[in-house]
Amino acid sequence: MLDLRQIRYFVAVAEAGNVGRAAEQLHISQSPLSRQIIQLEEQLGVALFERAKQRVHLNAEGRAFLAEARALLANAARLEELGRNLASGAAGSLAIGYVEGAVLSGLVADLLRDFRRARPDFHLQLRSRRTAAQFEDLRQRALDLGFVYSPAPGGDPDIESMLVRREPLVLAMPEGDPLAAVADIAPGHLDGRVWITVVRQPGDTNRAQFLAACVESGFIPDIAYETADPLTSLGLVSAGLGLATVQESLQSAAPAGVIFRDLPWFKRSVSIHLAWRRNDRRAVVGDLRRAVGQ
């Protein structure tokens, strides 16, 4: 294994053309420097210099070795800088999970924009995952942070979380719907109407939660269509096929022909939480948690 110190000494002597001048530049004595060069040549099994009185000259082998030695020292300097950046959180890699609602609300885009501005050399991997899968991936260290719909289970020894956004659901309807002329929509206006809901497989609980909230509010929906995501639901609403509830931030992404109404009495909302490992003490993870919390 080559000694980087010997490589550095060799380059200094080669560039100075004189052991004495190189020793002065390196702030060491001439004799130890000469010994280090000789040891390097012995380790390599080849002479690198032609020696004549007070001067030394690179031979053909030395000139070939010099080019590679300079490249090695440059790479070592870059590696050292990378280590410092990793320690300070200025460089590295993070895997971040997200649920659909975190993207639709703008949370993920806001985080990426601010993070990229602060740490341009950092590599981020974004992975779409259901909430339960993100908790498992955090435990297995396949994720570093996750945007999830539910908080970490109470008393979880591995995962912590915090609420970062809660959005009310709003009613989406075709612009030609008779309800468009109603200023304050009551539960009775929605009873028996055709609805479009989002179903996420496997093990979806969204439909059951939606039905329970409707019954609690005082109306029973006729669920005629089930979609995989809220944007598809809005497309069906735009086509006049029914009503839907979506998170408030989706109003700006809705297709033409859809209007929205607040339902202050409808007791459902979309909550987004940020989750992370309790024992992750990296500065970059702490900075991201604080940035999202703000």
Tab-separated table of N, CA and C in Angstrom, residues 99-107 149 165-173 196-198 200 206 227-235 237-238 244-262 270 272:
chain	number	residue	atom	x	y	z
A	99	VAL	N	-46.460	10.157	0.480
A	99	VAL	CA	-47.791	9.764	0.044
A	99	VAL	C	-48.298	10.818	-0.935
A	100	GLU	N	-49.295	10.449	-1.680
A	100	GLU	CA	-49.815	11.312	-2.737
A	100	GLU	C	-50.220	12.693	-2.229
A	101	GLY	N	-50.848	12.724	-1.060
A	101	GLY	CA	-51.331	13.998	-0.528
A	101	GLY	C	-50.230	14.991	-0.247
A	102	ALA	N	-49.026	14.495	0.069
A	102	ALA	CA	-47.909	15.404	0.331
A	102	ALA	C	-47.468	16.104	-0.946
A	103	VAL	N	-47.568	15.411	-2.078
A	103	VAL	CA	-47.234	16.025	-3.366
A	103	VAL	C	-48.314	17.025	-3.770
A	104	LEU	N	-49.566	16.614	-3.637
A	104	LEU	CA	-50.680	17.469	-4.054
A	104	LEU	C	-50.746	18.754	-3.240
A	105	SER	N	-50.330	18.693	-1.981
A	105	SER	CA	-50.368	19.881	-1.126
A	105	SER	C	-49.194	20.824	-1.372
A	106	GLY	N	-48.192	20.379	-2.140
A	106	GLY	CA	-47.020	21.204	-2.408
A	106	GLY	C	-45.907	21.035	-1.405
A	107	LEU	N	-46.090	20.185	-0.387
A	107	LEU	CA	-45.067	20.016	0.641
A	107	LEU	C	-43.757	19.492	0.062
A	149	TYR	N	-49.622	9.730	6.009
A	149	TYR	CA	-50.950	10.212	6.373
A	149	TYR	C	-51.229	10.110	7.869
A	165	ARG	N	-49.093	19.304	8.220
A	165	ARG	CA	-50.177	20.006	7.531
A	165	ARG	C	-51.486	19.251	7.704
A	166	ARG	N	-52.552	20.002	7.892
A	166	ARG	CA	-53.899	19.420	7.912
A	166	ARG	C	-54.780	20.259	7.003
A	167	GLU	N	-55.375	19.625	6.011
A	167	GLU	CA	-56.207	20.336	5.045
A	167	GLU	C	-57.653	19.859	5.133
A	168	PRO	N	-58.605	20.767	5.135
A	168	PRO	CA	-60.002	20.337	5.066
A	168	PRO	C	-60.331	19.781	3.693
A	169	LEU	N	-61.356	18.956	3.642
A	169	LEU	CA	-61.859	18.477	2.360
A	169	LEU	C	-62.923	19.447	1.857
A	170	VAL	N	-62.912	19.671	0.573
A	170	VAL	CA	-63.910	20.545	-0.034
A	170	VAL	C	-64.727	19.725	-1.029
A	171	LEU	N	-65.928	20.208	-1.298
A	171	LEU	CA	-66.823	19.535	-2.239
A	171	LEU	C	-66.510	19.979	-3.656
A	172	ALA	N	-66.299	19.004	-4.561
A	172	ALA	CA	-66.082	19.287	-5.981
A	172	ALA	C	-67.336	18.879	-6.748
A	173	MET	N	-67.806	19.771	-7.626
A	173	MET	CA	-69.014	19.482	-8.395
A	173	MET	C	-68.878	20.041	-9.804
A	196	ILE	N	-68.134	10.080	-6.346
A	196	ILE	CA	-66.893	9.483	-6.841
A	196	ILE	C	-65.903	9.482	-5.675
A	197	THR	N	-65.326	8.336	-5.355
A	197	THR	CA	-64.382	8.262	-4.243
A	197	THR	C	-63.055	7.659	-4.703
A	198	VAL	N	-62.054	7.854	-3.887
A	198	VAL	CA	-60.722	7.304	-4.149
A	198	VAL	C	-60.545	6.027	-3.336
A	200	ARG	N	-57.590	3.192	-2.502
A	200	ARG	CA	-56.171	2.838	-2.618
A	200	ARG	C	-55.987	1.408	-2.135
A	206	ASN	N	-60.211	4.122	3.069
A	206	ASN	CA	-60.734	5.432	2.694
A	206	ASN	C	-62.243	5.396	2.486
A	227	THR	N	-61.962	5.586	-7.947
A	227	THR	CA	-60.761	5.870	-8.725
A	227	THR	C	-59.525	5.597	-7.878
A	228	ALA	N	-58.375	5.625	-8.531
A	228	ALA	CA	-57.108	5.357	-7.833
A	228	ALA	C	-56.490	6.611	-7.249
A	229	ASP	N	-56.932	7.802	-7.677
A	229	ASP	CA	-56.327	9.039	-7.182
A	229	ASP	C	-57.324	10.187	-7.324
A	230	PRO	N	-57.155	11.248	-6.543
A	230	PRO	CA	-58.122	12.355	-6.565
A	230	PRO	C	-58.141	13.145	-7.863
A	231	LEU	N	-57.015	13.206	-8.587
A	231	LEU	CA	-57.028	13.937	-9.851
A	231	LEU	C	-57.927	13.240	-10.873
A	232	THR	N	-57.920	11.908	-10.852
A	232	THR	CA	-58.842	11.176	-11.724
A	232	THR	C	-60.282	11.436	-11.311
A	233	SER	N	-60.528	11.493	-10.014
A	233	SER	CA	-61.873	11.803	-9.529
A	233	SER	C	-62.337	13.154	-10.044
A	234	LEU	N	-61.441	14.138	-10.030
A	234	LEU	CA	-61.810	15.463	-10.527
A	234	LEU	C	-62.108	15.437	-12.020
A	235	GLY	N	-61.410	14.570	-12.748
A	235	GLY	CA	-61.709	14.423	-14.166
A	235	GLY	C	-63.122	13.916	-14.394
A	237	VAL	N	-65.589	14.290	-12.216
A	237	VAL	CA	-66.474	15.390	-11.819
A	237	VAL	C	-66.635	16.375	-12.964
A	238	SER	N	-65.537	16.705	-13.620
A	238	SER	CA	-65.575	17.639	-14.745
A	238	SER	C	-66.481	17.126	-15.861
A	244	ALA	N	-67.478	14.803	-5.556
A	244	ALA	CA	-66.323	14.225	-4.861
A	244	ALA	C	-65.863	15.198	-3.785
A	245	THR	N	-65.169	14.664	-2.797
A	245	THR	CA	-64.463	15.515	-1.841
A	245	THR	C	-62.971	15.329	-2.066
A	246	VAL	N	-62.229	16.438	-2.087
A	246	VAL	CA	-60.782	16.400	-2.287
A	246	VAL	C	-60.129	17.384	-1.327
A	247	GLN	N	-58.837	17.221	-1.109
A	247	GLN	CA	-58.147	18.152	-0.222
A	247	GLN	C	-58.121	19.541	-0.843
A	248	GLU	N	-58.175	20.533	0.006
A	248	GLU	CA	-58.371	21.920	-0.407
A	248	GLU	C	-57.348	22.388	-1.435
A	249	SER	N	-56.085	21.965	-1.298
A	249	SER	CA	-55.026	22.446	-2.190
A	249	SER	C	-55.195	21.980	-3.626
A	250	LEU	N	-56.062	21.008	-3.874
A	250	LEU	CA	-56.254	20.517	-5.234
A	250	LEU	C	-57.099	21.453	-6.095
A	251	GLN	N	-57.652	22.488	-5.499
A	251	GLN	CA	-58.482	23.392	-6.291
A	251	GLN	C	-57.696	24.016	-7.441
A	252	SER	N	-56.426	24.297	-7.209
A	252	SER	CA	-55.616	24.938	-8.249
A	252	SER	C	-55.238	23.978	-9.366
A	253	ALA	N	-55.357	22.667	-9.127
A	253	ALA	CA	-54.976	21.676	-10.139
A	253	ALA	C	-56.181	21.070	-10.838
A	254	ALA	N	-57.380	21.538	-10.528
A	254	ALA	CA	-58.595	20.940	-11.067
A	254	ALA	C	-58.757	21.257	-12.552
A	255	PRO	N	-59.323	20.346	-13.319
A	255	PRO	CA	-59.587	20.632	-14.731
A	255	PRO	C	-60.725	21.636	-14.878
A	256	ALA	N	-60.890	22.146	-16.078
A	256	ALA	CA	-61.984	23.088	-16.334
A	256	ALA	C	-63.327	22.406	-16.098
A	257	GLY	N	-64.287	23.197	-15.662
A	257	GLY	CA	-65.629	22.660	-15.467
A	257	GLY	C	-65.903	22.149	-14.077
A	258	VAL	N	-64.977	22.373	-13.131
A	258	VAL	CA	-65.174	21.931	-11.749
A	258	VAL	C	-65.200	23.156	-10.842
A	259	ILE	N	-66.172	23.203	-9.949
A	259	ILE	CA	-66.229	24.267	-8.949
A	259	ILE	C	-66.232	23.637	-7.568
A	260	PHE	N	-65.904	24.441	-6.558
A	260	PHE	CA	-65.716	23.913	-5.210
A	260	PHE	C	-66.548	24.691	-4.202
A	261	ARG	N	-66.949	23.974	-3.140
A	261	ARG	CA	-67.673	24.582	-2.041
A	261	ARG	C	-67.122	24.028	-0.726
A	262	ASP	N	-67.025	24.907	0.264
A	262	ASP	CA	-66.596	24.470	1.589
A	262	ASP	C	-67.729	23.718	2.285
A	270	VAL	N	-57.440	15.915	5.455
A	270	VAL	CA	-56.228	15.189	5.068
A	270	VAL	C	-55.081	15.696	5.936
A	272	ILE	N	-51.021	15.383	6.950
A	272	ILE	CA	-49.704	14.925	6.495
A	272	ILE	C	-48.734	15.045	7.665
